[in-house]
Short mmCIF file of C-alpha atoms in Angstrom, two decimals:
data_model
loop_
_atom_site.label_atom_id
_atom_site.label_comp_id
_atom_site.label_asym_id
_atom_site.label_seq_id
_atom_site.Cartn_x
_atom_site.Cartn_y
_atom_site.Cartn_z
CA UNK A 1 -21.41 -94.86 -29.07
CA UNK A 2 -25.03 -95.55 -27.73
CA UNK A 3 -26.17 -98.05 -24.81
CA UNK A 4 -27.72 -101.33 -25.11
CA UNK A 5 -31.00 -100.92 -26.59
CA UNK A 6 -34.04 -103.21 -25.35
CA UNK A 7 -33.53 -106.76 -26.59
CA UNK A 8 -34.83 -107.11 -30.42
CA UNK A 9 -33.52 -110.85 -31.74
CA UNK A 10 -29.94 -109.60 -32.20
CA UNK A 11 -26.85 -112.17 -30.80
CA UNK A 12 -24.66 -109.93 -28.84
CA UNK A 13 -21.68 -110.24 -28.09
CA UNK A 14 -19.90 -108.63 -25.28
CA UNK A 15 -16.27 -108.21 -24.73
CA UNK A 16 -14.55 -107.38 -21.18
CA UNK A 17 -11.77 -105.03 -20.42
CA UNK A 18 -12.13 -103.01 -17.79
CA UNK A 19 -8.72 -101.56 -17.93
CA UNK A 20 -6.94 -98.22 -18.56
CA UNK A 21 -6.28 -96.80 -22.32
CA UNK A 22 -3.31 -98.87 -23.31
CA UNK A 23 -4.86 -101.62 -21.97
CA UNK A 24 -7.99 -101.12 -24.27
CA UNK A 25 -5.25 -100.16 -27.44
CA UNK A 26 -3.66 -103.29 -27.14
CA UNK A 27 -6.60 -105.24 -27.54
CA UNK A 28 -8.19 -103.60 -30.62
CA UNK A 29 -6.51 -106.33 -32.96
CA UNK A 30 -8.84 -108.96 -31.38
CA UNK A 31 -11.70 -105.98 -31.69
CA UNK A 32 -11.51 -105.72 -35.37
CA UNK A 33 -11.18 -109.86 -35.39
CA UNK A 34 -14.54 -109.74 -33.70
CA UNK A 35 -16.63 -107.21 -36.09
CA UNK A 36 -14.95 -108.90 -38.76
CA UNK A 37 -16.48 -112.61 -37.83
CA UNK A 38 -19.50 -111.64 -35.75
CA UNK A 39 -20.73 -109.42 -38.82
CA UNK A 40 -24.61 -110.29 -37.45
CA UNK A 41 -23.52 -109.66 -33.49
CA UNK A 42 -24.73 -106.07 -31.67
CA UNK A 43 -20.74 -106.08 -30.32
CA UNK A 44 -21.10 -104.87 -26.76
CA UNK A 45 -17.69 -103.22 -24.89
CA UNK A 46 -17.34 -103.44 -21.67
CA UNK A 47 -14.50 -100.99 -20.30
CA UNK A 48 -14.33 -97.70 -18.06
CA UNK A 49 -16.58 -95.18 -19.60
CA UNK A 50 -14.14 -92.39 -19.88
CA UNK A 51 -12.52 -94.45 -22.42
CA UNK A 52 -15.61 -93.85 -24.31
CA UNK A 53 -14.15 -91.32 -26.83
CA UNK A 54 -11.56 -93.78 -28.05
CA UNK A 55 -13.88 -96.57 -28.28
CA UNK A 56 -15.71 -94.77 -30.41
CA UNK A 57 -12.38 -94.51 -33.26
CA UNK A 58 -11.73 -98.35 -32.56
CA UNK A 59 -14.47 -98.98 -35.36
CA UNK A 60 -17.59 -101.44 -35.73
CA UNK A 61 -18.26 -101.41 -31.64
CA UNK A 62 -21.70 -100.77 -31.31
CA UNK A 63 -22.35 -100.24 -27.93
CA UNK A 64 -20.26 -99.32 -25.03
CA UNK A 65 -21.20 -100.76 -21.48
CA UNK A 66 -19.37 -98.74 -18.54
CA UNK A 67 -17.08 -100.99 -16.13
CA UNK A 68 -15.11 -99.46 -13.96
CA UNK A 69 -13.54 -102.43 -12.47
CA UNK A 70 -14.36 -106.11 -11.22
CA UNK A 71 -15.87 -105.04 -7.95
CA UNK A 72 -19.66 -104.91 -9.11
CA UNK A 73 -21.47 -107.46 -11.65
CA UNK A 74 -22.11 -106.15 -14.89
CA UNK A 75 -25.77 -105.34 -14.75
CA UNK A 76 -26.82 -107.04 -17.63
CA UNK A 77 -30.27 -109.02 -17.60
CA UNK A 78 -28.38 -112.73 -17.06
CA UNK A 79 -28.97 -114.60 -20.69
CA UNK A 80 -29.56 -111.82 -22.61
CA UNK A 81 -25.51 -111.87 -23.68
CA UNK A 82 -25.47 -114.32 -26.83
CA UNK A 83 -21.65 -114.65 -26.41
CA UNK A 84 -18.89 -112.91 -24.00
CA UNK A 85 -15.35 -112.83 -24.53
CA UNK A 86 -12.63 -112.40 -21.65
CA UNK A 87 -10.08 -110.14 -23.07
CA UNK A 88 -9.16 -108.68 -19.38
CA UNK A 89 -7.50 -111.85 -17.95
CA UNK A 90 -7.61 -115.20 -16.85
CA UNK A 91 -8.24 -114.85 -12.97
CA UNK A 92 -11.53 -115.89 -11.17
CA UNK A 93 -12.74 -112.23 -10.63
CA UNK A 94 -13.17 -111.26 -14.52
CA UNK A 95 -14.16 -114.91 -15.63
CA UNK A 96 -17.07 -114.41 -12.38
CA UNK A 97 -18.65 -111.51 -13.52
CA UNK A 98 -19.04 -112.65 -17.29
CA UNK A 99 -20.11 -115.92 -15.79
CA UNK A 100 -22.88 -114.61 -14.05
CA UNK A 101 -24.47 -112.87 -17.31
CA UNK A 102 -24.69 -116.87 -18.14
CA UNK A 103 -23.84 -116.60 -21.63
CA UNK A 104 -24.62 -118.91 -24.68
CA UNK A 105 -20.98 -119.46 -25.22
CA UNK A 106 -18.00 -118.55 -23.21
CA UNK A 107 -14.55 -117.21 -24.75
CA UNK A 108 -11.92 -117.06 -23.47
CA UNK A 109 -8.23 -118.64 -21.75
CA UNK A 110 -8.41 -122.34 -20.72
CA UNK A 111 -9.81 -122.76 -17.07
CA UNK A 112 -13.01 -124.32 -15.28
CA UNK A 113 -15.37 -124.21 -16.89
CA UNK A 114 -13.60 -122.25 -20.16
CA UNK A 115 -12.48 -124.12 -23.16
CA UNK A 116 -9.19 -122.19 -24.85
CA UNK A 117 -6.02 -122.19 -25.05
CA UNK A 118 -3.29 -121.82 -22.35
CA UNK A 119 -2.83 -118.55 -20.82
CA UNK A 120 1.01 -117.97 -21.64
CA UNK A 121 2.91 -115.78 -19.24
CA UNK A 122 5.85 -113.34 -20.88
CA UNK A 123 4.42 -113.16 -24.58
CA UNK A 124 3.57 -109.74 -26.14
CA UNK A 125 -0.19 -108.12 -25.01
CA UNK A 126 -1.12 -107.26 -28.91
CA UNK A 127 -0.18 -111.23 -29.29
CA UNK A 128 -2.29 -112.72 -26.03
CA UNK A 129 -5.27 -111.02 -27.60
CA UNK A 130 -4.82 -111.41 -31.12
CA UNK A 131 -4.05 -115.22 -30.39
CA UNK A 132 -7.03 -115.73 -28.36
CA UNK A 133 -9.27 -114.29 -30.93
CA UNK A 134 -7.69 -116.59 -33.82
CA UNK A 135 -7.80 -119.33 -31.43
CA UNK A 136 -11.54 -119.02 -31.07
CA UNK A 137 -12.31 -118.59 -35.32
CA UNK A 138 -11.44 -115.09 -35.56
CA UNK A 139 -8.23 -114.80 -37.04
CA UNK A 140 -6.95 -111.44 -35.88
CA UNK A 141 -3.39 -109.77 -36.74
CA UNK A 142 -1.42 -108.56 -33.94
CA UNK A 143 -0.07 -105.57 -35.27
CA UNK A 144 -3.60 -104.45 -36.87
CA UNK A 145 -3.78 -101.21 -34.40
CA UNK A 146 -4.95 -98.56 -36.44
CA UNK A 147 -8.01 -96.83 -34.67
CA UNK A 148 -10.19 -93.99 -36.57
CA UNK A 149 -9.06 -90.46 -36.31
CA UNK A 150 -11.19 -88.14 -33.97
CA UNK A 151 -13.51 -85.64 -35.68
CA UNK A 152 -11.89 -83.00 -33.21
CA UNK A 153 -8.64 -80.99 -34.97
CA UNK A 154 -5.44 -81.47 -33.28
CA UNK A 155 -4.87 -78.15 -30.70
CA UNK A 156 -1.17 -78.58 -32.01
CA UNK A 157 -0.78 -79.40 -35.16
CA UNK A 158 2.80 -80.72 -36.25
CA UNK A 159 4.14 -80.80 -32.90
CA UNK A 160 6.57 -82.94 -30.83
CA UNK A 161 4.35 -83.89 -28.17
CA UNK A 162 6.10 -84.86 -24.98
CA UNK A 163 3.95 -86.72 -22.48
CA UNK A 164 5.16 -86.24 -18.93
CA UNK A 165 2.93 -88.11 -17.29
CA UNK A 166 2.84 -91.82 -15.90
CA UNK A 167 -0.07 -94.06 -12.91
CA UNK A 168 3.22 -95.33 -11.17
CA UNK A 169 6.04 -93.80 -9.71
CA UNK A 170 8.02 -96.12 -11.25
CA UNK A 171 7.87 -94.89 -14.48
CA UNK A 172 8.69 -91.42 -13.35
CA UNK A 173 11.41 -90.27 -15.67
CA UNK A 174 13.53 -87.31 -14.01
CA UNK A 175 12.09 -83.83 -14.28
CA UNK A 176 15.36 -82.63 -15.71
CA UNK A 177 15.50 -84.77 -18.52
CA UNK A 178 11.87 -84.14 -19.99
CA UNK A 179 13.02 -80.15 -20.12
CA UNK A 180 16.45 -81.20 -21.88
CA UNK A 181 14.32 -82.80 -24.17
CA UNK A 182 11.79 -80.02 -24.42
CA UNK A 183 15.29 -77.31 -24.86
CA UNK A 184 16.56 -79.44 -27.51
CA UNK A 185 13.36 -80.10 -29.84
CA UNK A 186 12.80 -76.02 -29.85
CA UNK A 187 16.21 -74.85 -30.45
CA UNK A 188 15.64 -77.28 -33.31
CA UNK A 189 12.63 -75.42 -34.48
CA UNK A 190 10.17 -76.99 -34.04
CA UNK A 191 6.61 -76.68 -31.52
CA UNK A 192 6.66 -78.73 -28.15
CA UNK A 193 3.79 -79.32 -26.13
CA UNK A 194 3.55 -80.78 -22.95
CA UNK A 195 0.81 -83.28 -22.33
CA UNK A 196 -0.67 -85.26 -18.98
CA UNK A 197 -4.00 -85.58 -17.03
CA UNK A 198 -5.25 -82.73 -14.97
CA UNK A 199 -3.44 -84.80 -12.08
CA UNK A 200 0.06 -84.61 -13.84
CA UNK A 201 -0.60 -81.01 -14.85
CA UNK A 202 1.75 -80.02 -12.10
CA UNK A 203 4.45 -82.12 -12.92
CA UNK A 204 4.23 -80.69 -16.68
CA UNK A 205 4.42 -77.45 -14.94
CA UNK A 206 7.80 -78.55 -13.33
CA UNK A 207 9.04 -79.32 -16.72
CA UNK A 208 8.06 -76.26 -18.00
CA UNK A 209 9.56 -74.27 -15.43
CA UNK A 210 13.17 -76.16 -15.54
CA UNK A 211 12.68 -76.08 -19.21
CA UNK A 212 12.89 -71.95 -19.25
CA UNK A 213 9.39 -71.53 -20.45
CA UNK A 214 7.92 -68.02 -20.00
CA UNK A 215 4.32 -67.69 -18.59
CA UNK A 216 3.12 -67.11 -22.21
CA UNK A 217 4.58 -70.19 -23.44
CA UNK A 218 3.18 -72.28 -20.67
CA UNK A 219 -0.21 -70.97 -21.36
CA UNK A 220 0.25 -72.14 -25.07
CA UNK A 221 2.26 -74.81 -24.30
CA UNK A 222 1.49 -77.13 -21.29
CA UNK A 223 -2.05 -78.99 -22.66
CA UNK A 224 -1.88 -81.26 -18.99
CA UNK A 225 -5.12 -81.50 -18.03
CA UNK A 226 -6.41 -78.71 -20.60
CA UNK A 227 -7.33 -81.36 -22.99
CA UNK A 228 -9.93 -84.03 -23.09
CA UNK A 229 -9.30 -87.69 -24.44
CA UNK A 230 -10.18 -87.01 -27.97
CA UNK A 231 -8.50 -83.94 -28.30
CA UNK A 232 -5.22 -85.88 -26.94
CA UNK A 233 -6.00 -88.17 -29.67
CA UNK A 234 -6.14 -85.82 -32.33
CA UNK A 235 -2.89 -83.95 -31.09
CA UNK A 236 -1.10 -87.34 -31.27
CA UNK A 237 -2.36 -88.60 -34.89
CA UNK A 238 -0.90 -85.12 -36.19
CA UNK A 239 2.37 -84.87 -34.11
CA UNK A 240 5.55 -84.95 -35.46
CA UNK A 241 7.33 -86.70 -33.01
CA UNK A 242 5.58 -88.53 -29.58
CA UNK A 243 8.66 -88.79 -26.41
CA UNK A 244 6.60 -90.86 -23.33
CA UNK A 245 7.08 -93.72 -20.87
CA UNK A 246 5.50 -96.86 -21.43
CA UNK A 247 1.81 -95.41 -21.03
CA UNK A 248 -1.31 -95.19 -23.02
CA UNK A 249 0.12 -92.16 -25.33
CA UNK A 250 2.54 -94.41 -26.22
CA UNK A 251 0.01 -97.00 -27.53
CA UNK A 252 -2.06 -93.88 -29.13
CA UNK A 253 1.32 -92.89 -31.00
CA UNK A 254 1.12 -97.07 -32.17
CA UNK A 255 -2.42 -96.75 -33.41
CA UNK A 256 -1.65 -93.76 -35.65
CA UNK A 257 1.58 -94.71 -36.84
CA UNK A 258 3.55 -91.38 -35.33
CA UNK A 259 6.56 -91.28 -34.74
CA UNK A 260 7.34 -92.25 -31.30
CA UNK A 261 10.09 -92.45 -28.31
CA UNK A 262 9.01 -94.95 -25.66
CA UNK A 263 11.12 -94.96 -22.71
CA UNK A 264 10.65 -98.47 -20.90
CA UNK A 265 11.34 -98.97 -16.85
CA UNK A 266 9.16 -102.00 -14.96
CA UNK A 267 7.49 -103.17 -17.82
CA UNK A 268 9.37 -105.36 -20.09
CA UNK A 269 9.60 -104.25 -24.11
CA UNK A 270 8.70 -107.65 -24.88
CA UNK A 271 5.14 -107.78 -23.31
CA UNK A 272 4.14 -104.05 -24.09
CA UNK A 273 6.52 -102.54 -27.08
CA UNK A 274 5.21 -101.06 -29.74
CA UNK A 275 4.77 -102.40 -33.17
CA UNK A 276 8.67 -103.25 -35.06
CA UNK A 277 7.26 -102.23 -38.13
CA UNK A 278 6.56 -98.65 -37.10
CA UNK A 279 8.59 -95.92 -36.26
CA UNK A 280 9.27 -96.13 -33.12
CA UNK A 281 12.28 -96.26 -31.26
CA UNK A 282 12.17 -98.15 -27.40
CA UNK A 283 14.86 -96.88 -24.96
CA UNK A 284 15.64 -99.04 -21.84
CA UNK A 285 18.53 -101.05 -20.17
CA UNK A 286 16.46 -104.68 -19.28
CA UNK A 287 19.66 -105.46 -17.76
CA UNK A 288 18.87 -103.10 -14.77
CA UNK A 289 14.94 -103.82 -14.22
CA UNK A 290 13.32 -104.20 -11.46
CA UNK A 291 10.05 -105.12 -12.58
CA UNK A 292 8.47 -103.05 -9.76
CA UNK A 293 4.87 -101.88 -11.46
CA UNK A 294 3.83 -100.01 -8.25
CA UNK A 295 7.20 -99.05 -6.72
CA UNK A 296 7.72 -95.77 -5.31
CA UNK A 297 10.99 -94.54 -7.31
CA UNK A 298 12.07 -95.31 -10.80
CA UNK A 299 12.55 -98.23 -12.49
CA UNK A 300 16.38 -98.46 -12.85
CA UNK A 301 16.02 -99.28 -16.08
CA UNK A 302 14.25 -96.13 -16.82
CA UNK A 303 16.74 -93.97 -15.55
CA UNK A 304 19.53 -95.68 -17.38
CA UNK A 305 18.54 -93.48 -19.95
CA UNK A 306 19.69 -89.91 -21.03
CA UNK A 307 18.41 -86.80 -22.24
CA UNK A 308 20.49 -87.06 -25.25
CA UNK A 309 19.43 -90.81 -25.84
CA UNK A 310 16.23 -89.36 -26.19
CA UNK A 311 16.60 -86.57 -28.57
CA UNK A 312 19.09 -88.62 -30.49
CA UNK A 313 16.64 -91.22 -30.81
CA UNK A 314 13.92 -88.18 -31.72
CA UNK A 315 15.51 -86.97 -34.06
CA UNK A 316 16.28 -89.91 -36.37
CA UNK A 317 12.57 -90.82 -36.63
CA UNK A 318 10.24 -87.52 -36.49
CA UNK A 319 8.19 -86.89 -39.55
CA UNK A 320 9.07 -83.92 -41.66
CA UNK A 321 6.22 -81.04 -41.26
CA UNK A 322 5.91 -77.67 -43.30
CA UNK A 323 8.34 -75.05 -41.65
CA UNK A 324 5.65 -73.41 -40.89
CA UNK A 325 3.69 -75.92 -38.91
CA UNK A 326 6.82 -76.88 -37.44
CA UNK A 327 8.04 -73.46 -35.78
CA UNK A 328 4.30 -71.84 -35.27
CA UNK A 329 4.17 -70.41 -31.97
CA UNK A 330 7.68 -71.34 -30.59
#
């Protein structure tokens, strides 16, 4: 995706969220609203640039502006932006640092100085989004998550792809359970690779190791932090199966339509689940949440499920994949 070019007559318009990768998956309904109605707009992105390589499969975003966070203004020449759009939030520190590019027109949540509608509290991400695209003359679906599929092959073709990995503590499902899961998919036949960030590779490697891996099959199997963003991509569109916490794999799993297992702890199904139309199968017990994003241990609701809830749940929904796709390099 290139940078902003010097100004040459065309309206840009530049969209905020400066958020991590399910953050930027749930908004891609309003995304595609946006190319669809701003066919004549250079439509400018403004999120972390190491989400760059899945920016570039959300299709018709023509530049990408790096923003790691809130901190900093943007950098961009104040009036040059024809039109921003707040899809980050609705507090004073996102709505400040689009205000200060002093924008044509302002989109966004009702507030000072923003016409819009009502930020509503407890309603579904894709659906805050989506809404406040429609809202503003862009009608946008909610469940219109399909992103392109990376140019990269998958490094696992086929595979049940278990994602260990999680920001928060709290959404830390038990060591012991991702291996059961791991045992159980193999003796089943079929190839399971362990995925993460170079930060989680270690945890992966616990899984591994209380999953009776051998050192060859960790080399072949744990891709934690072996794997760059668009390779993870790749990996998930082609999976047979996708087992994670509520985290941006989970979301990638959405966009591609694979099969999925999303185990839910502090975050409630009803703000972040995945599409109902997919399949995809959300394990929790809301009755036991704590709603703790940043706690330090579980989410009780998390741990209220099994091993065998998972695989269960696996099982019924994975996508059938030539035997010998399925058991290469078990």
């Amino acid at each position: 995706m290139r940078r902003l070019p010097e100004p040459d007559g065309t309206p840009e318009f530049l969209a905020l969220r400066a958020l991590k990768l399910g953050d930027l998956l749930v908004a891609v309904p309003a995304l595609h609203a946006i190319r669809r109605e701003r066919p004549d707009h250079r439509v400018v992105l403004a999120v972390p640039g190491w989400l760059e390589p899945i920016a570039d499969l959300v299709g018709g975003l023509d530049v990408l502006w790096p923003t790691p966070g809130l901190d900093h203004p943007l950098g961009v020449e104040p009036g040059r932006i024809d039109t921003v759009m707040n899809l980050h939030g609705n507090g004073p520190e996102s709505r400040g640092v689009l205000e200060q590019l002093e924008a044509r027109v302002r989109l966004g949540h009702e507030s000072p100085g923003w016409a819009g509608p009502a930020w509503e509290d407890g309603v579904l991400e894709r659906h805050r989004w989506a809404r406040l695209a429609t809202e503003h003359g862009m009608p946008a679906d909610q469940d219109d998550v399909r992103i392109d599929r990376p140019a990269a092959p998958s490094p696992a073709p086929g595979a049940v792809v278990v994602h260990v990995g999680a920001f928060y503590a709290s959404r830390h499902w038990p060591v012991d359970r991702f291996a059961a899961v791991v045992r159980a998919f193999r003796d089943d036949g079929h190839r399971v690779v362990l995925t993460g960030s170079a930060a989680e590779r270690p945890r992966a490697l616990e899984v591994a190791a209380a999953a009776h891996l051998g050192d060859d099959e960790v080399r072949e199997h744990v891709l934690a932090g072996r794997i760059d963003l668009a390779e993870m991509a790749a990996l998930v569109a082609e999976a047979a199966l996708v087992v994670s916490v509520d985290t941006g794999a989970a979301h990638l799993a959405s966009a591609y339509g694979t099969p999925s297992v999303v185990l839910f702890g502090p975050a409630p199904v009803e703000e972040w689940g995945p599409p109902e139309a997919g399949p995809h199968v959300v394990l929790t017990d809301a009755r036991l949440r704590v709603g703790d994003t940043f706690g330090a241990e579980p989410d009780p609701a998390l741990l209220a499920v099994t091993a065998t809830d998972v695989v269960a749940a696996g099982r019924g929904v994975l996508r059938v994949v030539p035997a010998a796709v399925a058991g290469a390099d078990r």
